[in-house]
Amino acid sequence: MDEWDREAGELRAEVLRLRQRIAKLLALLRLLVALVRSVGASLECQRLPEGTDKARLLRAVDHSRPFLPIRVALRAVGLSASRFGAWRHSRAVCELDDRGSCPKLSPQSLTVGEIRVIREMACAEEFRHVPTGTLAMLAQRMGRAFVSAQTWYRLIQRNGWRRPRKRVHPSRPRHGIRASKPNELWHVDTTIIRLLDGTKVYLHAIIDNFSRRILAWRISDHFEVASTAILLGEAAASSIGAGEPPKLFTDGGVENFNGSVDALIASGLIKRVLAQTDVTFSNSMIEAWWRVLKHNWLFLNKLDSIATVRRLAAFYIEQHNSVMPHAAFSGQTPDEMYFGTGSEVSAKLEAGREEARKRRIESNRATGCGACVAKEAAA
């Protein structure tokens, strides 16, 4: 009797351990089911191109068959009975786990040899100077791989092949020359604006490098050789401070190289520097401002006359100079940078951001859902 009691006690302990293990497994299973339902993981409308993935899933289904009906197991993973049968059949007759699909079922697929040739040529140093599209045609001319350029691009991207085309020569300067004070560097340029009837309007302007302020501008319905000299006179008359004459960055246009401008240069009022492209002393600042003016404002309106362009340009230049803050100036406007009247703007904005953060935290802490309120009340 004592022996039976001892064995019964051991059996009860074993049953208890099994129940605890089953409870843990059920809890883990519930978590996995909740995760699958949350992210929508299913094999419906999904492909498993690798044979190893298919074999792993088939083994899992086979292991579950003593405990679950086959239809329940297939429904759990979103696998149809016909697809399951096709996979089992392909596993029985084809062991090409390294292939995305059976070559007999997809006879138009590239062969292993063709893929190897594409990889070797795409990654070869001797072809680093050949663009990928041209390389695909070159492979055909060489008789090595008769494959379209689109397939080359797709294989290179899908397999992560890296072509040996790392750039060695440095890129063009990302930032041009920068002034340290107002009226140190000026940029002058002319842009053309086309009206609705096809006629052209010429917009001339001078921008200060330090403040990005438009110092002078004018619009005309014809190209004026004297435009630069007129603008320089207006900018010099309204400029602040005294000291070294500003350096003027210009392109090689005739409006910037003529007797009137040469006279201003000779008088010592300004110094002229010929701007170039893709170098630090380029005229990119005013050229970039032309794009901003056109695409942010002018092209949003119907440009039917020179009067319309003049009115729109006057509005935007006034907004640019005195209203719109510049991120490069910590929130100051070009006028404030040029005249030195915005030194307190950055501190005010930082104080405002800090105050907004405090109010945001207080507001969020004071607002809670029903669960938060109930939890605080219970505490």
Coordinates of C-alpha atoms in Angstrom, one line a residue:
M1 CA 0.0 0.0 0.0
D2 CA 2.8 2.3 0.9
E3 CA 4.4 1.6 -2.5
W4 CA 1.2 2.5 -4.3
D5 CA 0.9 5.7 -2.3
R6 CA 4.5 6.6 -3.2
E7 CA 3.9 5.9 -6.9
A8 CA 0.6 7.8 -6.8
G9 CA 2.4 10.8 -5.3
E10 CA 5.0 10.7 -8.0
L11 CA 2.4 10.5 -10.6
R12 CA 0.5 13.5 -9.1
A13 CA 3.8 15.5 -9.0
E14 CA 4.5 14.6 -12.7
V15 CA 1.0 15.6 -13.7
L16 CA 1.4 18.9 -11.9
R17 CA 4.7 19.6 -13.7
L18 CA 3.1 18.7 -17.0
R19 CA 0.2 21.0 -16.3
Q20 CA 2.5 23.8 -15.5
R21 CA 4.5 23.2 -18.7
I22 CA 1.3 23.0 -20.7
A23 CA 0.1 26.3 -19.1
K24 CA 3.4 28.0 -20.1
L25 CA 3.2 26.7 -23.6
L26 CA -0.4 27.8 -23.9
A27 CA 0.6 31.3 -22.7
L28 CA 3.4 31.4 -25.2
L29 CA 1.0 30.2 -27.9
R30 CA -1.5 32.9 -27.1
L31 CA 1.2 35.5 -27.4
L32 CA 2.3 34.2 -30.8
V33 CA -1.3 34.0 -32.0
A34 CA -1.9 37.6 -30.9
L35 CA 1.3 38.7 -32.6
V36 CA 0.4 36.9 -35.9
R37 CA -3.1 38.5 -35.8
S38 CA -1.7 41.9 -35.1
V39 CA 0.9 42.0 -37.9
G40 CA -1.3 40.0 -40.3
A41 CA 1.3 37.3 -40.9
S42 CA 0.0 34.8 -43.4
L43 CA 1.1 32.9 -46.4
E44 CA -1.9 34.1 -48.4
C45 CA -0.6 36.0 -51.5
Q46 CA 3.0 35.4 -50.3
R47 CA 5.8 33.5 -52.0
L48 CA 8.5 31.4 -50.4
P49 CA 11.1 31.2 -53.2
E50 CA 13.7 29.3 -51.1
G51 CA 13.3 25.6 -50.9
T52 CA 14.7 25.5 -47.3
D53 CA 11.8 27.7 -46.2
K54 CA 9.3 25.5 -47.8
A55 CA 10.8 22.4 -46.2
R56 CA 10.9 23.9 -42.8
L57 CA 7.2 24.8 -43.0
L58 CA 6.3 21.3 -44.3
R59 CA 8.1 19.7 -41.4
A60 CA 6.3 21.9 -38.9
V61 CA 2.9 20.9 -40.5
D62 CA 3.9 17.2 -40.4
H63 CA 4.8 17.5 -36.7
S64 CA 1.5 19.0 -35.8
R65 CA -0.6 16.3 -37.5
P66 CA -0.7 14.0 -34.5
F67 CA -2.3 16.8 -32.5
L68 CA -4.3 18.9 -35.1
P69 CA -6.3 18.0 -38.1
I70 CA -4.5 18.9 -41.3
R71 CA -7.1 21.5 -42.3
V72 CA -6.7 23.3 -39.0
A73 CA -2.9 23.4 -39.3
L74 CA -3.1 24.7 -42.9
R75 CA -5.7 27.3 -42.0
A76 CA -3.5 28.5 -39.1
V77 CA -0.7 29.4 -41.4
G78 CA -2.8 30.5 -44.3
L79 CA -1.8 27.7 -46.7
S80 CA -4.3 26.2 -49.0
A81 CA -4.5 22.4 -49.4
S82 CA -3.6 22.5 -53.1
R83 CA -0.5 24.6 -52.4
F84 CA 0.5 22.3 -49.6
G85 CA 0.1 19.3 -51.9
A86 CA 2.2 21.0 -54.7
W87 CA 4.9 21.8 -52.2
R88 CA 5.0 18.2 -51.0
H89 CA 5.2 16.9 -54.6
S90 CA 8.0 19.3 -55.5
R91 CA 9.9 18.3 -52.5
A92 CA 9.6 14.7 -53.5
V93 CA 10.8 15.2 -57.1
C94 CA 13.1 18.2 -56.9
E95 CA 15.7 19.0 -54.3
L96 CA 17.0 22.3 -55.7
D97 CA 16.7 24.3 -52.5
D98 CA 19.0 27.0 -53.9
R99 CA 16.6 27.9 -56.7
G100 CA 13.7 30.3 -56.5
S101 CA 11.5 27.9 -58.5
C102 CA 11.8 24.6 -60.4
P103 CA 13.5 25.2 -63.8
K104 CA 11.1 22.7 -65.4
L105 CA 8.1 24.8 -64.3
S106 CA 9.9 28.1 -65.3
P107 CA 11.8 27.3 -68.4
Q108 CA 12.4 31.0 -69.2
S109 CA 14.3 31.6 -66.0
L110 CA 18.0 32.4 -66.3
T111 CA 20.4 29.5 -65.9
V112 CA 23.0 29.3 -63.1
G113 CA 25.7 30.0 -65.7
E114 CA 24.0 33.1 -67.0
I115 CA 23.6 34.5 -63.5
R116 CA 27.3 33.7 -62.8
V117 CA 28.4 35.6 -65.9
I118 CA 26.3 38.7 -65.0
R119 CA 27.7 38.7 -61.5
E120 CA 31.3 38.4 -62.7
M121 CA 31.0 41.2 -65.3
A122 CA 29.0 43.5 -62.9
C123 CA 31.7 43.2 -60.2
A124 CA 34.8 43.1 -62.4
E125 CA 37.3 45.9 -62.2
E126 CA 37.9 45.9 -66.0
F127 CA 34.3 47.0 -66.6
R128 CA 34.0 49.6 -63.9
H129 CA 33.9 52.4 -66.5
V130 CA 31.0 50.8 -68.3
P131 CA 27.4 51.8 -67.2
T132 CA 25.2 48.8 -66.3
G133 CA 22.9 49.3 -69.3
T134 CA 25.8 49.4 -71.7
L135 CA 27.4 46.5 -69.9
A136 CA 24.3 44.4 -70.6
M137 CA 24.7 45.1 -74.4
L138 CA 28.4 44.6 -74.2
A139 CA 27.8 41.1 -72.7
Q140 CA 25.6 40.3 -75.7
R141 CA 28.3 41.6 -78.2
M142 CA 30.8 39.4 -76.4
G143 CA 28.5 36.4 -76.6
R144 CA 28.6 35.8 -72.9
A145 CA 25.0 36.6 -71.7
F146 CA 22.0 37.5 -73.9
V147 CA 20.0 39.2 -71.1
S148 CA 18.2 42.5 -71.1
A149 CA 19.4 45.5 -69.2
Q150 CA 16.3 45.5 -67.0
T151 CA 17.2 42.0 -65.8
W152 CA 20.8 43.1 -65.0
Y153 CA 19.5 46.0 -62.9
R154 CA 17.0 43.7 -61.1
L155 CA 19.7 41.0 -60.3
I156 CA 22.2 43.6 -59.1
Q157 CA 19.7 45.2 -56.8
R158 CA 18.1 41.9 -55.5
N159 CA 21.5 40.2 -54.8
G160 CA 23.2 43.3 -53.4
W161 CA 26.1 43.1 -55.9
R162 CA 28.3 46.2 -55.6
R163 CA 29.8 47.6 -58.8
P164 CA 33.4 48.8 -58.3
R165 CA 32.4 52.4 -59.1
K166 CA 33.3 54.2 -55.9
R167 CA 33.9 57.9 -56.6
V168 CA 37.4 59.1 -55.9
H169 CA 37.4 62.6 -57.2
P170 CA 35.8 65.0 -54.6
S171 CA 32.3 66.3 -55.2
R172 CA 31.7 69.9 -56.0
P173 CA 31.7 72.3 -53.0
R174 CA 28.4 72.1 -51.1
H175 CA 28.8 75.6 -49.7
G176 CA 30.1 78.6 -51.5
I177 CA 32.1 81.5 -50.2
R178 CA 30.7 83.2 -47.1
A179 CA 31.1 86.8 -45.9
S180 CA 31.8 87.7 -42.3
K181 CA 30.0 91.1 -42.3
P182 CA 27.5 93.0 -44.4
N183 CA 28.7 94.7 -47.7
E184 CA 31.7 92.4 -47.8
L185 CA 30.6 90.3 -50.8
W186 CA 27.8 91.2 -53.3
H187 CA 26.4 89.0 -56.0
V188 CA 24.7 90.4 -59.2
D189 CA 22.9 88.5 -61.9
T190 CA 20.1 88.6 -64.4
T191 CA 17.4 86.1 -65.0
I192 CA 14.7 85.8 -67.7
I193 CA 11.0 85.3 -67.0
R194 CA 8.7 84.3 -69.8
L195 CA 5.2 85.8 -69.9
L196 CA 2.0 84.0 -71.0
D197 CA 2.3 85.4 -74.6
G198 CA 5.9 84.2 -74.9
T199 CA 7.6 87.6 -74.4
K200 CA 10.5 87.9 -72.0
V201 CA 11.0 90.0 -69.0
Y202 CA 14.5 90.7 -67.6
L203 CA 15.0 90.8 -63.8
H204 CA 18.2 92.2 -62.4
A205 CA 19.2 92.1 -58.7
I206 CA 22.1 92.4 -56.2
I207 CA 22.1 90.3 -53.1
D208 CA 24.4 90.7 -50.0
N209 CA 26.3 87.5 -49.3
F210 CA 26.3 87.9 -45.5
S211 CA 22.6 88.7 -44.9
R212 CA 21.0 87.4 -48.1
R213 CA 19.3 90.8 -48.4
I214 CA 18.3 92.0 -51.8
L215 CA 20.0 95.4 -52.0
A216 CA 18.7 96.6 -55.3
W217 CA 16.6 95.2 -58.2
R218 CA 14.9 96.3 -61.4
I219 CA 12.7 94.8 -64.1
S220 CA 12.7 95.7 -67.8
D221 CA 11.1 94.4 -71.0
H222 CA 14.4 94.4 -72.8
F223 CA 18.0 93.5 -72.0
E224 CA 19.8 96.6 -70.6
V225 CA 23.6 96.7 -70.7
A226 CA 23.6 99.5 -68.2
S227 CA 21.5 97.6 -65.6
T228 CA 24.4 96.5 -63.5
A229 CA 25.9 100.0 -63.2
I230 CA 22.4 101.4 -62.2
L231 CA 21.9 98.7 -59.6
L232 CA 25.4 99.2 -58.2
G233 CA 24.7 102.9 -57.8
E234 CA 21.5 102.2 -55.9
A235 CA 23.0 99.6 -53.7
A236 CA 26.0 101.7 -52.8
A237 CA 23.7 104.7 -52.0
S238 CA 21.6 102.6 -49.6
S239 CA 24.5 100.6 -48.1
I240 CA 25.5 101.0 -44.4
G241 CA 28.8 101.4 -42.8
A242 CA 32.1 102.4 -44.3
G243 CA 35.3 100.5 -44.9
E244 CA 36.6 98.3 -47.6
P245 CA 34.6 98.4 -50.9
P246 CA 32.6 95.2 -51.4
K247 CA 33.7 92.5 -53.8
L248 CA 31.3 92.0 -56.6
F249 CA 30.7 88.5 -58.0
T250 CA 29.5 88.5 -61.5
D251 CA 29.3 86.3 -64.5
G252 CA 30.9 87.1 -67.9
G253 CA 27.8 88.9 -69.3
V254 CA 28.1 92.1 -71.2
E255 CA 26.0 93.9 -68.7
N256 CA 28.8 93.3 -66.1
F257 CA 31.8 94.2 -68.4
N258 CA 31.3 97.6 -70.0
G259 CA 32.4 101.1 -69.6
S260 CA 29.9 102.1 -66.9
V261 CA 30.9 99.2 -64.6
D262 CA 34.6 99.7 -65.4
A263 CA 34.2 103.3 -64.3
L264 CA 32.8 102.2 -60.9
I265 CA 35.6 99.7 -60.5
A266 CA 38.2 102.4 -61.3
S267 CA 36.6 104.8 -58.7
G268 CA 37.2 102.2 -55.9
L269 CA 33.5 101.9 -55.1
I270 CA 33.6 98.1 -55.6
K271 CA 36.0 95.3 -56.6
R272 CA 35.0 92.9 -59.3
V273 CA 35.5 89.1 -59.2
L274 CA 34.5 86.9 -62.1
A275 CA 32.4 84.0 -60.7
Q276 CA 32.8 80.5 -61.9
T277 CA 30.6 77.4 -61.6
D278 CA 31.1 74.6 -59.0
V279 CA 33.8 76.4 -57.1
T280 CA 33.7 78.2 -53.8
F281 CA 33.7 81.7 -55.4
S282 CA 30.7 81.0 -57.6
N283 CA 27.5 83.0 -58.1
S284 CA 25.4 80.2 -56.8
M285 CA 23.8 82.3 -54.0
I286 CA 21.8 84.6 -56.2
E287 CA 21.2 81.8 -58.8
A288 CA 19.6 79.8 -56.0
W289 CA 17.5 82.8 -55.0
W290 CA 16.2 83.1 -58.5
R291 CA 14.9 79.5 -58.2
V292 CA 13.2 80.3 -54.9
L293 CA 11.6 83.5 -56.3
K294 CA 10.3 81.7 -59.4
H295 CA 9.1 78.4 -58.0
N296 CA 7.9 79.7 -54.5
W297 CA 6.0 82.7 -55.8
L298 CA 6.1 83.9 -59.4
F299 CA 5.1 80.6 -61.0
L300 CA 2.1 80.4 -58.7
N301 CA 0.6 83.3 -60.5
K302 CA -0.4 84.1 -64.1
L303 CA 2.4 86.2 -65.5
D304 CA 0.5 88.1 -68.2
S305 CA 2.4 91.4 -68.2
I306 CA 5.6 93.2 -67.0
A307 CA 3.5 95.2 -64.5
T308 CA 2.3 91.9 -62.9
V309 CA 5.8 90.6 -62.6
R310 CA 7.0 93.9 -61.1
R311 CA 4.2 93.8 -58.5
L312 CA 4.7 90.2 -57.6
A313 CA 8.5 90.6 -57.4
A314 CA 8.2 93.7 -55.2
F315 CA 5.9 91.9 -52.8
Y316 CA 8.2 88.8 -52.5
I317 CA 11.4 90.8 -52.1
E318 CA 9.8 92.9 -49.3
Q319 CA 8.7 89.6 -47.6
H320 CA 12.1 88.1 -48.2
N321 CA 14.0 91.0 -46.7
S322 CA 11.8 91.9 -43.7
V323 CA 9.3 89.2 -42.9
M324 CA 10.5 85.7 -43.6
P325 CA 13.0 84.4 -41.0
H326 CA 16.0 82.5 -42.2
A327 CA 17.0 79.2 -40.6
A328 CA 20.7 79.9 -41.2
F329 CA 20.4 83.1 -39.1
S330 CA 18.6 81.4 -36.2
G331 CA 15.3 83.0 -37.0
Q332 CA 16.5 86.4 -38.1
T333 CA 15.4 88.1 -41.3
P334 CA 17.8 89.4 -43.9
D335 CA 17.0 93.0 -42.8
E336 CA 17.9 92.2 -39.2
M337 CA 21.1 90.5 -40.2
Y338 CA 22.1 93.4 -42.5
F339 CA 21.3 96.2 -40.1
G340 CA 22.2 94.3 -37.0
T341 CA 18.9 94.7 -35.2
G342 CA 18.0 91.1 -34.5
S343 CA 20.6 90.0 -32.0
E344 CA 18.0 89.1 -29.4
V345 CA 15.8 87.0 -31.7
S346 CA 17.7 83.8 -31.2
A347 CA 17.4 84.0 -27.4
K348 CA 13.7 84.9 -27.6
L349 CA 13.0 81.9 -29.8
E350 CA 14.9 79.6 -27.5
A351 CA 13.0 80.9 -24.5
G352 CA 9.8 80.4 -26.3
R353 CA 10.6 76.8 -27.2
E354 CA 11.5 76.1 -23.6
E355 CA 8.3 77.6 -22.4
A356 CA 6.3 75.6 -24.9
R357 CA 8.0 72.4 -23.8
K358 CA 7.0 73.1 -20.2
R359 CA 3.4 73.9 -21.1
R360 CA 3.3 70.7 -23.3
I361 CA 4.5 68.5 -20.4
E362 CA 2.0 70.1 -18.0
S363 CA -0.9 69.8 -20.4
N364 CA -0.1 66.1 -21.1
R365 CA 0.3 65.3 -17.5
A366 CA -3.0 66.9 -16.6
T367 CA -4.8 65.0 -19.4
G368 CA -5.3 61.3 -18.9
C369 CA -7.6 58.5 -20.1
G370 CA -10.0 56.7 -17.9
A371 CA -7.6 54.0 -17.1
C372 CA -5.0 56.5 -15.9
V373 CA -7.6 58.3 -13.7
A374 CA -8.8 55.0 -12.2
K375 CA -5.2 53.9 -11.5
E376 CA -4.4 57.2 -9.8
A377 CA -7.6 57.1 -7.7
A378 CA -6.8 53.5 -6.6
A379 CA -3.3 54.5 -5.6

